[in-house]
Protein backbone atom coordinates (compact mmCIF):
# COMPACT_ATOMS: atom_id res chain seq x y z
CA UNK A 1 15.90 -8.54 -18.72
CA UNK A 2 17.62 -11.23 -16.68
CA UNK A 3 16.75 -12.50 -14.13
CA UNK A 4 13.07 -11.86 -15.01
CA UNK A 5 13.44 -13.16 -18.57
CA UNK A 6 16.39 -15.41 -19.41
CA UNK A 7 18.38 -15.22 -22.64
CA UNK A 8 16.76 -17.41 -25.28
CA UNK A 9 13.40 -17.55 -23.49
CA UNK A 10 10.33 -17.10 -25.70
CA UNK A 11 8.10 -14.13 -24.86
CA UNK A 12 4.53 -13.68 -26.07
CA UNK A 13 3.64 -10.05 -26.84
CA UNK A 14 0.07 -8.77 -26.88
CA UNK A 15 0.05 -6.14 -29.63
CA UNK A 16 -3.49 -5.01 -28.74
CA UNK A 17 -2.73 -4.23 -25.08
CA UNK A 18 -2.50 -0.49 -25.55
CA UNK A 19 -5.08 0.13 -28.27
CA UNK A 20 -7.55 1.49 -25.72
CA UNK A 21 -5.29 2.20 -22.76
CA UNK A 22 -1.88 3.53 -21.91
CA UNK A 23 1.24 1.68 -20.84
CA UNK A 24 1.79 1.88 -17.09
CA UNK A 25 4.82 1.96 -14.82
CA UNK A 26 6.24 -1.56 -14.23
CA UNK A 27 4.72 -2.99 -17.45
CA UNK A 28 7.17 -5.20 -19.33
CA UNK A 29 6.99 -4.25 -22.99
CA UNK A 30 8.44 -5.06 -26.38
CA UNK A 31 9.66 -2.00 -28.24
CA UNK A 32 11.69 -0.96 -31.24
CA UNK A 33 15.16 0.34 -30.39
CA UNK A 34 15.07 3.98 -31.61
CA UNK A 35 18.68 3.68 -32.83
CA UNK A 36 18.51 0.64 -35.08
CA UNK A 37 14.97 -0.77 -35.02
CA UNK A 38 15.86 -4.00 -33.19
CA UNK A 39 13.21 -5.41 -30.89
CA UNK A 40 13.94 -5.04 -27.17
CA UNK A 41 12.14 -6.23 -24.03
CA UNK A 42 12.22 -3.64 -21.22
CA UNK A 43 10.31 -2.50 -18.13
CA UNK A 44 8.66 0.93 -17.96
CA UNK A 45 10.15 2.67 -14.93
CA UNK A 46 8.90 6.24 -15.46
CA UNK A 47 6.01 7.83 -17.29
CA UNK A 48 5.79 11.48 -18.31
CA UNK A 49 2.57 12.12 -20.20
CA UNK A 50 2.94 10.16 -23.44
CA UNK A 51 6.66 9.49 -23.01
CA UNK A 52 8.15 6.48 -21.28
CA UNK A 53 11.51 5.72 -19.66
CA UNK A 54 12.38 2.04 -19.99
CA UNK A 55 15.07 0.01 -18.27
CA UNK A 56 16.25 -3.56 -18.32
CA UNK A 57 16.26 -5.56 -15.09
CA UNK A 58 19.97 -6.32 -15.56
CA UNK A 59 21.20 -2.83 -14.65
CA UNK A 60 24.87 -3.53 -15.38
CA UNK A 61 24.36 -4.73 -18.97
CA UNK A 62 21.24 -3.13 -20.41
CA UNK A 63 20.69 -0.99 -23.49
CA UNK A 64 17.75 1.12 -22.41
CA UNK A 65 16.56 4.71 -21.96
CA UNK A 66 19.81 5.55 -20.19
CA UNK A 67 21.38 5.06 -23.63
CA UNK A 68 18.68 6.19 -26.09
CA UNK A 69 16.42 8.41 -23.95
CA UNK A 70 12.66 8.54 -23.47
CA UNK A 71 10.43 6.74 -26.00
CA UNK A 72 7.00 7.52 -27.37
CA UNK A 73 4.03 5.17 -27.55
CA UNK A 74 4.71 4.66 -31.26
CA UNK A 75 7.92 2.77 -30.38
CA UNK A 76 6.00 0.27 -28.25
CA UNK A 77 5.01 -2.99 -29.94
CA UNK A 78 2.94 -4.37 -27.06
CA UNK A 79 2.85 -5.76 -23.56
CA UNK A 80 4.94 -8.85 -22.83
CA UNK A 81 3.03 -11.82 -21.47
CA UNK A 82 5.19 -14.34 -19.66
């Protein structure tokens, strides 16, 4: 997520952010990587109903929806608070 979030920077995640609402375009979120379960920090760039396309701000070196595809709300841990 560089330059928005630098490597090694601590990020606070609000796990209750989406209990009563839906993630929105441009939200920065923590999510589980659908391939291996690792936690990632990404930005929602597209929304299609209940599916989300996420991308990292560092376009040249980001593992995101271009690699693993659209994600569902169940993959989202919460909204990142900087």
